[in-house]
C-alpha cells in the first residue's frame, strides 16, 4: 500500500514569507507526527495528533508554527514569517495509534529560507 | 526531560563483520520504549528494531540485535554480517509510555560499510 507522502519535497522561500507543508498519512492511521531535522542532527519532535486533535504541541518552537489535521487524515504544518533558522527537513510520520506502534515516516520536505 | 546520547558520530565496518552502535539515555521513568531507526541518503527513516523496557529479553530482528541494560540506561545495536546496504545514519530513540506520541532522538551515528 501507499506510504506516508509529503509535499512539496523541496521548498525555497524568502525570509518573512508564509509556507505550508503537507502530509498524507497511511490510510487508517489515527496518529500523525511532525518532526524537524536540522543538518547533522536527529529529528526533533514538534507536534502529534491523535485523530483531529493536537495531543501534544510542546515541541513547536514558537507561535509562528501551527499545524492542523481537520478531518483526521491529511495534516498541514504552517509557518508564518519564516526565518533563516527555520531551514531544515520537516518529517511527517503516522502510526495506527500511539504507544509501541511503529511510526512510518515520509521522505520529508526540505525547507530553505533565503 | 529525557535525553538520548549517541557518542559515536561515525563508525565503519568491513563487509560481513560485526559492528556495535552505542546509545545511552536519561530518564526518571520506568516504563518506556526504545527504538533504532535507519536513515539512508534518501531521508526515509525506517524502523530497525524496538525494545519495551519491561521486557528483560533483548530484541532481535534477523542480523540486528540489541543489548538493553536498563539500570545503566544503555541500548546498543549490534549488526552482524554487515552488508553494503546497511550503510546509513542510525538513530536511537526514546518514547515514554506516559506520553507515547512523543519520541526523543539522538543525533545519530553514520555507519560506513567497506567492501
JSON list of C-alpha atoms in Angstrom, two decimals:
[
{"chain": "A", "resi": 1, "resn": "UNK", "atom": "CA", "xyz": [0.00, 0.00, 0.00]},
{"chain": "A", "resi": 2, "resn": "UNK", "atom": "CA", "xyz": [0.96, 3.64, -0.21]},
{"chain": "A", "resi": 3, "resn": "UNK", "atom": "CA", "xyz": [3.26, 5.02, 2.42]},
{"chain": "A", "resi": 4, "resn": "UNK", "atom": "CA", "xyz": [3.34, 8.44, 4.01]},
{"chain": "A", "resi": 5, "resn": "UNK", "atom": "CA", "xyz": [3.70, 11.16, 1.41]},
{"chain": "A", "resi": 6, "resn": "UNK", "atom": "CA", "xyz": [4.82, 14.75, 1.87]},
{"chain": "A", "resi": 7, "resn": "UNK", "atom": "CA", "xyz": [4.54, 17.67, -0.47]},
{"chain": "A", "resi": 8, "resn": "UNK", "atom": "CA", "xyz": [6.44, 19.53, -1.66]},
{"chain": "A", "resi": 9, "resn": "UNK", "atom": "CA", "xyz": [9.68, 17.58, -1.47]},
{"chain": "A", "resi": 10, "resn": "UNK", "atom": "CA", "xyz": [11.63, 20.82, -1.59]},
{"chain": "A", "resi": 11, "resn": "UNK", "atom": "CA", "xyz": [10.56, 24.38, -0.82]},
{"chain": "A", "resi": 12, "resn": "UNK", "atom": "CA", "xyz": [12.64, 27.51, -1.16]},
{"chain": "A", "resi": 13, "resn": "UNK", "atom": "CA", "xyz": [11.14, 30.68, 0.26]},
{"chain": "A", "resi": 14, "resn": "UNK", "atom": "CA", "xyz": [12.25, 34.16, 1.19]},
{"chain": "A", "resi": 15, "resn": "UNK", "atom": "CA", "xyz": [12.62, 35.31, 4.75]},
{"chain": "A", "resi": 16, "resn": "UNK", "atom": "CA", "xyz": [9.33, 36.64, 6.06]},
{"chain": "A", "resi": 17, "resn": "UNK", "atom": "CA", "xyz": [7.11, 34.59, 3.78]},
{"chain": "A", "resi": 18, "resn": "UNK", "atom": "CA", "xyz": [4.42, 32.10, 4.80]},
{"chain": "A", "resi": 19, "resn": "UNK", "atom": "CA", "xyz": [4.73, 28.40, 3.93]},
{"chain": "A", "resi": 20, "resn": "UNK", "atom": "CA", "xyz": [2.54, 25.33, 4.19]},
{"chain": "A", "resi": 21, "resn": "UNK", "atom": "CA", "xyz": [3.87, 21.79, 4.26]},
{"chain": "A", "resi": 22, "resn": "UNK", "atom": "CA", "xyz": [1.50, 18.90, 3.65]},
{"chain": "A", "resi": 23, "resn": "UNK", "atom": "CA", "xyz": [1.49, 15.36, 4.97]},
{"chain": "A", "resi": 24, "resn": "UNK", "atom": "CA", "xyz": [-0.68, 12.47, 3.73]},
{"chain": "A", "resi": 25, "resn": "UNK", "atom": "CA", "xyz": [-0.55, 9.63, 6.26]},
{"chain": "A", "resi": 26, "resn": "UNK", "atom": "CA", "xyz": [-1.15, 5.96, 5.67]},
{"chain": "A", "resi": 27, "resn": "UNK", "atom": "CA", "xyz": [-4.87, 5.29, 5.40]},
{"chain": "A", "resi": 28, "resn": "UNK", "atom": "CA", "xyz": [-6.34, 4.21, 8.72]},
{"chain": "A", "resi": 29, "resn": "UNK", "atom": "CA", "xyz": [-3.56, 5.62, 10.85]},
{"chain": "A", "resi": 30, "resn": "UNK", "atom": "CA", "xyz": [-5.04, 7.70, 13.64]},
{"chain": "A", "resi": 31, "resn": "UNK", "atom": "CA", "xyz": [-1.78, 9.15, 14.95]},
{"chain": "A", "resi": 32, "resn": "UNK", "atom": "CA", "xyz": [0.29, 11.66, 12.99]},
{"chain": "A", "resi": 33, "resn": "UNK", "atom": "CA", "xyz": [3.58, 13.27, 13.97]},
{"chain": "A", "resi": 34, "resn": "UNK", "atom": "CA", "xyz": [5.70, 16.17, 12.79]},
{"chain": "A", "resi": 35, "resn": "UNK", "atom": "CA", "xyz": [9.45, 16.40, 13.34]},
{"chain": "A", "resi": 36, "resn": "UNK", "atom": "CA", "xyz": [12.13, 18.85, 12.27]},
{"chain": "A", "resi": 37, "resn": "UNK", "atom": "CA", "xyz": [15.59, 17.62, 11.35]},
{"chain": "A", "resi": 38, "resn": "UNK", "atom": "CA", "xyz": [18.46, 20.05, 11.05]},
{"chain": "A", "resi": 39, "resn": "UNK", "atom": "CA", "xyz": [21.65, 19.09, 9.27]},
{"chain": "A", "resi": 40, "resn": "UNK", "atom": "CA", "xyz": [23.73, 16.61, 11.25]},
{"chain": "A", "resi": 41, "resn": "UNK", "atom": "CA", "xyz": [21.11, 16.18, 13.96]},
{"chain": "A", "resi": 42, "resn": "UNK", "atom": "CA", "xyz": [18.38, 13.77, 14.86]},
{"chain": "A", "resi": 43, "resn": "UNK", "atom": "CA", "xyz": [14.70, 14.52, 14.35]},
{"chain": "A", "resi": 44, "resn": "UNK", "atom": "CA", "xyz": [13.25, 16.95, 16.85]},
{"chain": "A", "resi": 45, "resn": "UNK", "atom": "CA", "xyz": [9.65, 16.42, 17.91]},
{"chain": "A", "resi": 46, "resn": "UNK", "atom": "CA", "xyz": [7.25, 19.24, 17.03]},
{"chain": "A", "resi": 47, "resn": "UNK", "atom": "CA", "xyz": [3.66, 18.04, 17.47]},
{"chain": "A", "resi": 48, "resn": "UNK", "atom": "CA", "xyz": [1.50, 14.97, 17.26]},
{"chain": "A", "resi": 49, "resn": "UNK", "atom": "CA", "xyz": [-2.17, 14.38, 16.56]},
{"chain": "A", "resi": 50, "resn": "UNK", "atom": "CA", "xyz": [-4.44, 11.63, 17.73]},
{"chain": "A", "resi": 51, "resn": "UNK", "atom": "CA", "xyz": [-7.36, 11.91, 15.34]},
{"chain": "A", "resi": 52, "resn": "UNK", "atom": "CA", "xyz": [-8.17, 15.55, 14.66]},
{"chain": "A", "resi": 53, "resn": "UNK", "atom": "CA", "xyz": [-6.83, 16.99, 17.89]},
{"chain": "A", "resi": 54, "resn": "UNK", "atom": "CA", "xyz": [-3.30, 18.01, 18.71]},
{"chain": "A", "resi": 55, "resn": "UNK", "atom": "CA", "xyz": [-2.43, 15.77, 21.65]},
{"chain": "A", "resi": 56, "resn": "UNK", "atom": "CA", "xyz": [0.95, 17.34, 22.32]},
{"chain": "A", "resi": 57, "resn": "UNK", "atom": "CA", "xyz": [2.27, 20.50, 20.66]},
{"chain": "A", "resi": 58, "resn": "UNK", "atom": "CA", "xyz": [5.04, 21.11, 23.17]},
{"chain": "A", "resi": 59, "resn": "UNK", "atom": "CA", "xyz": [7.74, 20.89, 20.51]},
{"chain": "A", "resi": 60, "resn": "UNK", "atom": "CA", "xyz": [6.53, 23.78, 18.38]},
{"chain": "A", "resi": 61, "resn": "UNK", "atom": "CA", "xyz": [9.32, 26.36, 18.77]},
{"chain": "A", "resi": 62, "resn": "UNK", "atom": "CA", "xyz": [7.13, 29.47, 18.84]},
{"chain": "A", "resi": 63, "resn": "UNK", "atom": "CA", "xyz": [3.78, 30.85, 17.75]},
{"chain": "A", "resi": 64, "resn": "UNK", "atom": "CA", "xyz": [4.90, 31.20, 14.14]},
{"chain": "A", "resi": 65, "resn": "UNK", "atom": "CA", "xyz": [4.41, 27.44, 13.82]},
{"chain": "A", "resi": 66, "resn": "UNK", "atom": "CA", "xyz": [0.97, 25.90, 13.65]},
{"chain": "A", "resi": 67, "resn": "UNK", "atom": "CA", "xyz": [-0.38, 22.56, 12.46]},
{"chain": "A", "resi": 68, "resn": "UNK", "atom": "CA", "xyz": [-3.84, 21.27, 11.66]},
{"chain": "A", "resi": 69, "resn": "UNK", "atom": "CA", "xyz": [-5.49, 17.98, 10.85]},
{"chain": "A", "resi": 70, "resn": "UNK", "atom": "CA", "xyz": [-9.12, 18.94, 10.33]},
{"chain": "A", "resi": 71, "resn": "UNK", "atom": "CA", "xyz": [-10.52, 15.62, 9.16]},
{"chain": "A", "resi": 72, "resn": "UNK", "atom": "CA", "xyz": [-8.20, 13.27, 10.96]},
{"chain": "A", "resi": 73, "resn": "UNK", "atom": "CA", "xyz": [-6.23, 12.39, 7.86]},
{"chain": "A", "resi": 74, "resn": "UNK", "atom": "CA", "xyz": [-4.13, 14.95, 5.95]},
{"chain": "A", "resi": 75, "resn": "UNK", "atom": "CA", "xyz": [-2.16, 17.39, 8.06]},
{"chain": "A", "resi": 76, "resn": "UNK", "atom": "CA", "xyz": [-0.65, 20.76, 7.21]},
{"chain": "A", "resi": 77, "resn": "UNK", "atom": "CA", "xyz": [2.24, 22.39, 9.04]},
{"chain": "A", "resi": 78, "resn": "UNK", "atom": "CA", "xyz": [2.10, 26.15, 8.68]},
{"chain": "A", "resi": 79, "resn": "UNK", "atom": "CA", "xyz": [5.00, 28.51, 9.28]},
{"chain": "A", "resi": 80, "resn": "UNK", "atom": "CA", "xyz": [4.45, 32.27, 9.34]},
{"chain": "A", "resi": 81, "resn": "UNK", "atom": "CA", "xyz": [7.09, 34.95, 8.86]},
{"chain": "A", "resi": 82, "resn": "UNK", "atom": "CA", "xyz": [9.76, 32.40, 8.05]},
{"chain": "A", "resi": 83, "resn": "UNK", "atom": "CA", "xyz": [13.29, 32.93, 9.33]},
{"chain": "A", "resi": 84, "resn": "UNK", "atom": "CA", "xyz": [16.59, 31.53, 8.06]},
{"chain": "A", "resi": 85, "resn": "UNK", "atom": "CA", "xyz": [16.78, 29.39, 11.19]},
{"chain": "A", "resi": 86, "resn": "UNK", "atom": "CA", "xyz": [13.65, 27.55, 10.07]},
{"chain": "A", "resi": 87, "resn": "UNK", "atom": "CA", "xyz": [15.63, 25.91, 7.27]},
{"chain": "A", "resi": 88, "resn": "UNK", "atom": "CA", "xyz": [15.56, 22.16, 7.87]},
{"chain": "A", "resi": 89, "resn": "UNK", "atom": "CA", "xyz": [13.96, 18.94, 6.71]},
{"chain": "A", "resi": 90, "resn": "UNK", "atom": "CA", "xyz": [10.44, 18.57, 8.06]},
{"chain": "A", "resi": 91, "resn": "UNK", "atom": "CA", "xyz": [9.47, 14.94, 8.57]},
{"chain": "A", "resi": 92, "resn": "UNK", "atom": "CA", "xyz": [5.99, 13.57, 8.99]},
{"chain": "A", "resi": 93, "resn": "UNK", "atom": "CA", "xyz": [5.14, 10.13, 10.35]},
{"chain": "A", "resi": 94, "resn": "UNK", "atom": "CA", "xyz": [1.98, 8.18, 11.05]},
{"chain": "A", "resi": 95, "resn": "UNK", "atom": "CA", "xyz": [1.06, 5.12, 13.09]},
{"chain": "A", "resi": 96, "resn": "UNK", "atom": "CA", "xyz": [-2.02, 3.04, 13.85]},
{"chain": "A", "resi": 97, "resn": "UNK", "atom": "CA", "xyz": [-2.17, 4.71, 17.23]},
{"chain": "A", "resi": 98, "resn": "UNK", "atom": "CA", "xyz": [0.27, 5.98, 19.81]},
{"chain": "A", "resi": 99, "resn": "UNK", "atom": "CA", "xyz": [2.28, 3.73, 22.09]},
{"chain": "A", "resi": 100, "resn": "UNK", "atom": "CA", "xyz": [4.55, 0.96, 20.84]},
{"chain": "A", "resi": 101, "resn": "UNK", "atom": "CA", "xyz": [3.21, 1.08, 17.30]},
{"chain": "A", "resi": 102, "resn": "UNK", "atom": "CA", "xyz": [5.71, 1.62, 14.55]},
{"chain": "A", "resi": 103, "resn": "UNK", "atom": "CA", "xyz": [5.88, 5.13, 13.19]},
{"chain": "A", "resi": 104, "resn": "UNK", "atom": "CA", "xyz": [6.09, 5.17, 9.39]},
{"chain": "A", "resi": 105, "resn": "UNK", "atom": "CA", "xyz": [7.97, 8.17, 8.10]},
{"chain": "A", "resi": 106, "resn": "UNK", "atom": "CA", "xyz": [7.55, 10.14, 4.93]},
{"chain": "A", "resi": 107, "resn": "UNK", "atom": "CA", "xyz": [10.50, 11.31, 2.81]},
{"chain": "A", "resi": 108, "resn": "UNK", "atom": "CA", "xyz": [10.37, 14.80, 4.28]},
{"chain": "A", "resi": 109, "resn": "UNK", "atom": "CA", "xyz": [10.16, 18.32, 2.93]},
{"chain": "A", "resi": 110, "resn": "UNK", "atom": "CA", "xyz": [13.42, 20.22, 2.71]},
{"chain": "A", "resi": 111, "resn": "UNK", "atom": "CA", "xyz": [12.67, 23.87, 3.54]},
{"chain": "A", "resi": 112, "resn": "UNK", "atom": "CA", "xyz": [15.24, 26.50, 2.66]},
{"chain": "A", "resi": 113, "resn": "UNK", "atom": "CA", "xyz": [14.67, 30.07, 3.78]},
{"chain": "A", "resi": 114, "resn": "UNK", "atom": "CA", "xyz": [16.82, 32.59, 1.91]},
{"chain": "B", "resi": 1, "resn": "UNK", "atom": "CA", "xyz": [13.24, 15.87, 30.23]},
{"chain": "B", "resi": 2, "resn": "UNK", "atom": "CA", "xyz": [14.53, 12.80, 28.52]},
{"chain": "B", "resi": 3, "resn": "UNK", "atom": "CA", "xyz": [17.77, 12.94, 26.57]},
{"chain": "B", "resi": 4, "resn": "UNK", "atom": "CA", "xyz": [19.33, 10.45, 24.19]},
{"chain": "B", "resi": 5, "resn": "UNK", "atom": "CA", "xyz": [23.06, 10.41, 23.53]},
{"chain": "B", "resi": 6, "resn": "UNK", "atom": "CA", "xyz": [24.89, 8.67, 20.72]},
{"chain": "B", "resi": 7, "resn": "UNK", "atom": "CA", "xyz": [28.57, 9.14, 21.41]},
{"chain": "B", "resi": 8, "resn": "UNK", "atom": "CA", "xyz": [29.88, 7.81, 18.10]},
{"chain": "B", "resi": 9, "resn": "UNK", "atom": "CA", "xyz": [29.29, 10.30, 15.27]},
{"chain": "B", "resi": 10, "resn": "UNK", "atom": "CA", "xyz": [30.85, 7.90, 12.76]},
{"chain": "B", "resi": 11, "resn": "UNK", "atom": "CA", "xyz": [31.59, 4.19, 12.63]},
{"chain": "B", "resi": 12, "resn": "UNK", "atom": "CA", "xyz": [32.91, 1.91, 9.92]},
{"chain": "B", "resi": 13, "resn": "UNK", "atom": "CA", "xyz": [32.83, -1.83, 9.48]},
{"chain": "B", "resi": 14, "resn": "UNK", "atom": "CA", "xyz": [34.15, -4.30, 6.96]},
{"chain": "B", "resi": 15, "resn": "UNK", "atom": "CA", "xyz": [31.54, -6.13, 4.95]},
{"chain": "B", "resi": 16, "resn": "UNK", "atom": "CA", "xyz": [30.48, -9.41, 6.65]},
{"chain": "B", "resi": 17, "resn": "UNK", "atom": "CA", "xyz": [31.82, -8.32, 10.03]},
{"chain": "B", "resi": 18, "resn": "UNK", "atom": "CA", "xyz": [30.02, -7.17, 13.16]},
{"chain": "B", "resi": 19, "resn": "UNK", "atom": "CA", "xyz": [29.64, -3.65, 14.48]},
{"chain": "B", "resi": 20, "resn": "UNK", "atom": "CA", "xyz": [28.03, -2.22, 17.62]},
{"chain": "B", "resi": 21, "resn": "UNK", "atom": "CA", "xyz": [26.50, 1.24, 17.84]},
{"chain": "B", "resi": 22, "resn": "UNK", "atom": "CA", "xyz": [26.13, 2.83, 21.26]},
{"chain": "B", "resi": 23, "resn": "UNK", "atom": "CA", "xyz": [23.21, 4.71, 22.79]},
{"chain": "B", "resi": 24, "resn": "UNK", "atom": "CA", "xyz": [22.59, 5.97, 26.29]},
{"chain": "B", "resi": 25, "resn": "UNK", "atom": "CA", "xyz": [19.54, 7.80, 27.58]},
{"chain": "B", "resi": 26, "resn": "UNK", "atom": "CA", "xyz": [18.47, 9.66, 30.64]},
{"chain": "B", "resi": 27, "resn": "UNK", "atom": "CA", "xyz": [15.02, 9.30, 32.15]},
{"chain": "B", "resi": 28, "resn": "UNK", "atom": "CA", "xyz": [13.33, 9.12, 35.52]},
{"chain": "B", "resi": 29, "resn": "UNK", "atom": "CA", "xyz": [10.58, 6.90, 34.17]},
{"chain": "B", "resi": 30, "resn": "UNK", "atom": "CA", "xyz": [10.39, 3.13, 34.43]},
{"chain": "B", "resi": 31, "resn": "UNK", "atom": "CA", "xyz": [8.07, 2.36, 31.54]},
{"chain": "B", "resi": 32, "resn": "UNK", "atom": "CA", "xyz": [9.16, 3.31, 28.06]},
{"chain": "B", "resi": 33, "resn": "UNK", "atom": "CA", "xyz": [10.09, 2.09, 24.60]},
{"chain": "B", "resi": 34, "resn": "UNK", "atom": "CA", "xyz": [13.40, 2.28, 22.81]},
{"chain": "B", "resi": 35, "resn": "UNK", "atom": "CA", "xyz": [13.96, 2.19, 19.07]},
{"chain": "B", "resi": 36, "resn": "UNK", "atom": "CA", "xyz": [16.70, 2.10, 16.49]},
{"chain": "B", "resi": 37, "resn": "UNK", "atom": "CA", "xyz": [15.97, 3.73, 13.15]},
{"chain": "B", "resi": 38, "resn": "UNK", "atom": "CA", "xyz": [17.95, 3.69, 9.93]},
{"chain": "B", "resi": 39, "resn": "UNK", "atom": "CA", "xyz": [18.04, 6.73, 7.63]},
{"chain": "B", "resi": 40, "resn": "UNK", "atom": "CA", "xyz": [19.71, 6.21, 4.25]},
{"chain": "B", "resi": 41, "resn": "UNK", "atom": "CA", "xyz": [20.60, 9.18, 1.99]},
{"chain": "B", "resi": 42, "resn": "UNK", "atom": "CA", "xyz": [17.05, 9.06, 0.60]},
{"chain": "B", "resi": 43, "resn": "UNK", "atom": "CA", "xyz": [15.96, 10.52, 4.01]},
{"chain": "B", "resi": 44, "resn": "UNK", "atom": "CA", "xyz": [13.30, 7.84, 4.58]},
{"chain": "B", "resi": 45, "resn": "UNK", "atom": "CA", "xyz": [13.50, 6.77, 8.23]},
{"chain": "B", "resi": 46, "resn": "UNK", "atom": "CA", "xyz": [12.98, 3.04, 8.67]},
{"chain": "B", "resi": 47, "resn": "UNK", "atom": "CA", "xyz": [12.43, 1.20, 11.95]},
{"chain": "B", "resi": 48, "resn": "UNK", "atom": "CA", "xyz": [15.17, -1.36, 12.58]},
{"chain": "B", "resi": 49, "resn": "UNK", "atom": "CA", "xyz": [14.28, -2.73, 15.99]},
{"chain": "B", "resi": 50, "resn": "UNK", "atom": "CA", "xyz": [12.19, -1.94, 19.06]},
{"chain": "B", "resi": 51, "resn": "UNK", "atom": "CA", "xyz": [12.50, -2.79, 22.76]},
{"chain": "B", "resi": 52, "resn": "UNK", "atom": "CA", "xyz": [9.94, -2.44, 25.53]},
{"chain": "B", "resi": 53, "resn": "UNK", "atom": "CA", "xyz": [11.62, -1.51, 28.81]},
{"chain": "B", "resi": 54, "resn": "UNK", "atom": "CA", "xyz": [9.58, -4.02, 30.82]},
{"chain": "B", "resi": 55, "resn": "UNK", "atom": "CA", "xyz": [10.94, -6.90, 28.75]},
{"chain": "B", "resi": 56, "resn": "UNK", "atom": "CA", "xyz": [14.20, -8.29, 30.04]},
{"chain": "B", "resi": 57, "resn": "UNK", "atom": "CA", "xyz": [14.91, -10.25, 26.89]},
{"chain": "B", "resi": 58, "resn": "UNK", "atom": "CA", "xyz": [16.89, -8.37, 24.29]},
{"chain": "B", "resi": 59, "resn": "UNK", "atom": "CA", "xyz": [15.08, -7.82, 20.99]},
{"chain": "B", "resi": 60, "resn": "UNK", "atom": "CA", "xyz": [16.39, -9.47, 17.82]},
{"chain": "B", "resi": 61, "resn": "UNK", "atom": "CA", "xyz": [15.46, -8.93, 14.18]},
{"chain": "B", "resi": 62, "resn": "UNK", "atom": "CA", "xyz": [17.47, -11.13, 11.82]},
{"chain": "B", "resi": 63, "resn": "UNK", "atom": "CA", "xyz": [21.01, -9.66, 11.73]},
{"chain": "B", "resi": 64, "resn": "UNK", "atom": "CA", "xyz": [20.11, -6.88, 14.17]},
{"chain": "B", "resi": 65, "resn": "UNK", "atom": "CA", "xyz": [20.06, -7.29, 17.92]},
{"chain": "B", "resi": 66, "resn": "UNK", "atom": "CA", "xyz": [20.20, -5.01, 20.92]},
{"chain": "B", "resi": 67, "resn": "UNK", "atom": "CA", "xyz": [21.93, -5.07, 24.27]},
{"chain": "B", "resi": 68, "resn": "UNK", "atom": "CA", "xyz": [19.48, -3.39, 26.65]},
{"chain": "B", "resi": 69, "resn": "UNK", "atom": "CA", "xyz": [20.88, -2.56, 30.06]},
{"chain": "B", "resi": 70, "resn": "UNK", "atom": "CA", "xyz": [18.07, -0.84, 31.94]},
{"chain": "B", "resi": 71, "resn": "UNK", "atom": "CA", "xyz": [20.00, 0.01, 35.09]},
{"chain": "B", "resi": 72, "resn": "UNK", "atom": "CA", "xyz": [22.81, 1.52, 33.06]},
{"chain": "B", "resi": 73, "resn": "UNK", "atom": "CA", "xyz": [20.33, 3.22, 30.69]},
{"chain": "B", "resi": 74, "resn": "UNK", "atom": "CA", "xyz": [22.17, 1.79, 27.74]},
{"chain": "B", "resi": 75, "resn": "UNK", "atom": "CA", "xyz": [20.72, 0.49, 24.48]},
{"chain": "B", "resi": 76, "resn": "UNK", "atom": "CA", "xyz": [23.31, -0.60, 21.91]},
{"chain": "B", "resi": 77, "resn": "UNK", "atom": "CA", "xyz": [22.64, -2.01, 18.45]},
{"chain": "B", "resi": 78, "resn": "UNK", "atom": "CA", "xyz": [24.65, -4.89, 17.07]},
{"chain": "B", "resi": 79, "resn": "UNK", "atom": "CA", "xyz": [24.70, -5.52, 13.34]},
{"chain": "B", "resi": 80, "resn": "UNK", "atom": "CA", "xyz": [26.03, -8.92, 12.37]},
{"chain": "B", "resi": 81, "resn": "UNK", "atom": "CA", "xyz": [27.28, -9.96, 8.93]},
{"chain": "B", "resi": 82, "resn": "UNK", "atom": "CA", "xyz": [27.28, -6.33, 7.79]},
{"chain": "B", "resi": 83, "resn": "UNK", "atom": "CA", "xyz": [26.13, -5.68, 4.24]},
{"chain": "B", "resi": 84, "resn": "UNK", "atom": "CA", "xyz": [26.75, -2.75, 1.92]},
{"chain": "B", "resi": 85, "resn": "UNK", "atom": "CA", "xyz": [23.06, -1.88, 2.20]},
{"chain": "B", "resi": 86, "resn": "UNK", "atom": "CA", "xyz": [23.47, -1.30, 5.93]},
{"chain": "B", "resi": 87, "resn": "UNK", "atom": "CA", "xyz": [25.37, 1.91, 5.24]},
{"chain": "B", "resi": 88, "resn": "UNK", "atom": "CA", "xyz": [23.22, 4.74, 6.58]},
{"chain": "B", "resi": 89, "resn": "UNK", "atom": "CA", "xyz": [22.67, 7.07, 9.51]},
{"chain": "B", "resi": 90, "resn": "UNK", "atom": "CA", "xyz": [21.36, 5.23, 12.59]},
{"chain": "B", "resi": 91, "resn": "UNK", "atom": "CA", "xyz": [19.27, 6.95, 15.23]},
{"chain": "B", "resi": 92, "resn": "UNK", "atom": "CA", "xyz": [18.39, 5.77, 18.70]},
{"chain": "B", "resi": 93, "resn": "UNK", "atom": "CA", "xyz": [15.03, 6.99, 20.02]},
{"chain": "B", "resi": 94, "resn": "UNK", "atom": "CA", "xyz": [13.18, 7.01, 23.33]},
{"chain": "B", "resi": 95, "resn": "UNK", "atom": "CA", "xyz": [9.42, 7.07, 23.80]},
{"chain": "B", "resi": 96, "resn": "UNK", "atom": "CA", "xyz": [7.72, 7.29, 27.18]},
{"chain": "B", "resi": 97, "resn": "UNK", "atom": "CA", "xyz": [4.69, 5.12, 27.88]},
{"chain": "B", "resi": 98, "resn": "UNK", "atom": "CA", "xyz": [3.13, 8.06, 29.71]},
{"chain": "B", "resi": 99, "resn": "UNK", "atom": "CA", "xyz": [3.35, 10.24, 26.60]},
{"chain": "B", "resi": 100, "resn": "UNK", "atom": "CA", "xyz": [3.58, 7.69, 23.87]},
{"chain": "B", "resi": 101, "resn": "UNK", "atom": "CA", "xyz": [3.24, 10.11, 21.00]},
{"chain": "B", "resi": 102, "resn": "UNK", "atom": "CA", "xyz": [6.44, 11.97, 21.64]},
{"chain": "B", "resi": 103, "resn": "UNK", "atom": "CA", "xyz": [9.81, 10.49, 20.65]},
{"chain": "B", "resi": 104, "resn": "UNK", "atom": "CA", "xyz": [13.22, 11.85, 21.56]},
{"chain": "B", "resi": 105, "resn": "UNK", "atom": "CA", "xyz": [16.02, 11.05, 19.14]},
{"chain": "B", "resi": 106, "resn": "UNK", "atom": "CA", "xyz": [19.79, 11.03, 19.46]},
{"chain": "B", "resi": 107, "resn": "UNK", "atom": "CA", "xyz": [21.96, 12.86, 16.94]},
{"chain": "B", "resi": 108, "resn": "UNK", "atom": "CA", "xyz": [22.81, 9.71, 15.06]},
{"chain": "B", "resi": 109, "resn": "UNK", "atom": "CA", "xyz": [25.77, 7.59, 14.03]},
{"chain": "B", "resi": 110, "resn": "UNK", "atom": "CA", "xyz": [26.89, 7.44, 10.42]},
{"chain": "B", "resi": 111, "resn": "UNK", "atom": "CA", "xyz": [27.78, 3.87, 9.52]},
{"chain": "B", "resi": 112, "resn": "UNK", "atom": "CA", "xyz": [30.10, 3.16, 6.60]},
{"chain": "B", "resi": 113, "resn": "UNK", "atom": "CA", "xyz": [30.42, -0.39, 5.28]},
{"chain": "B", "resi": 114, "resn": "UNK", "atom": "CA", "xyz": [33.66, -1.15, 3.46]},
{"chain": "B", "resi": 115, "resn": "UNK", "atom": "CA", "xyz": [33.66, -3.80, 0.72]}
]
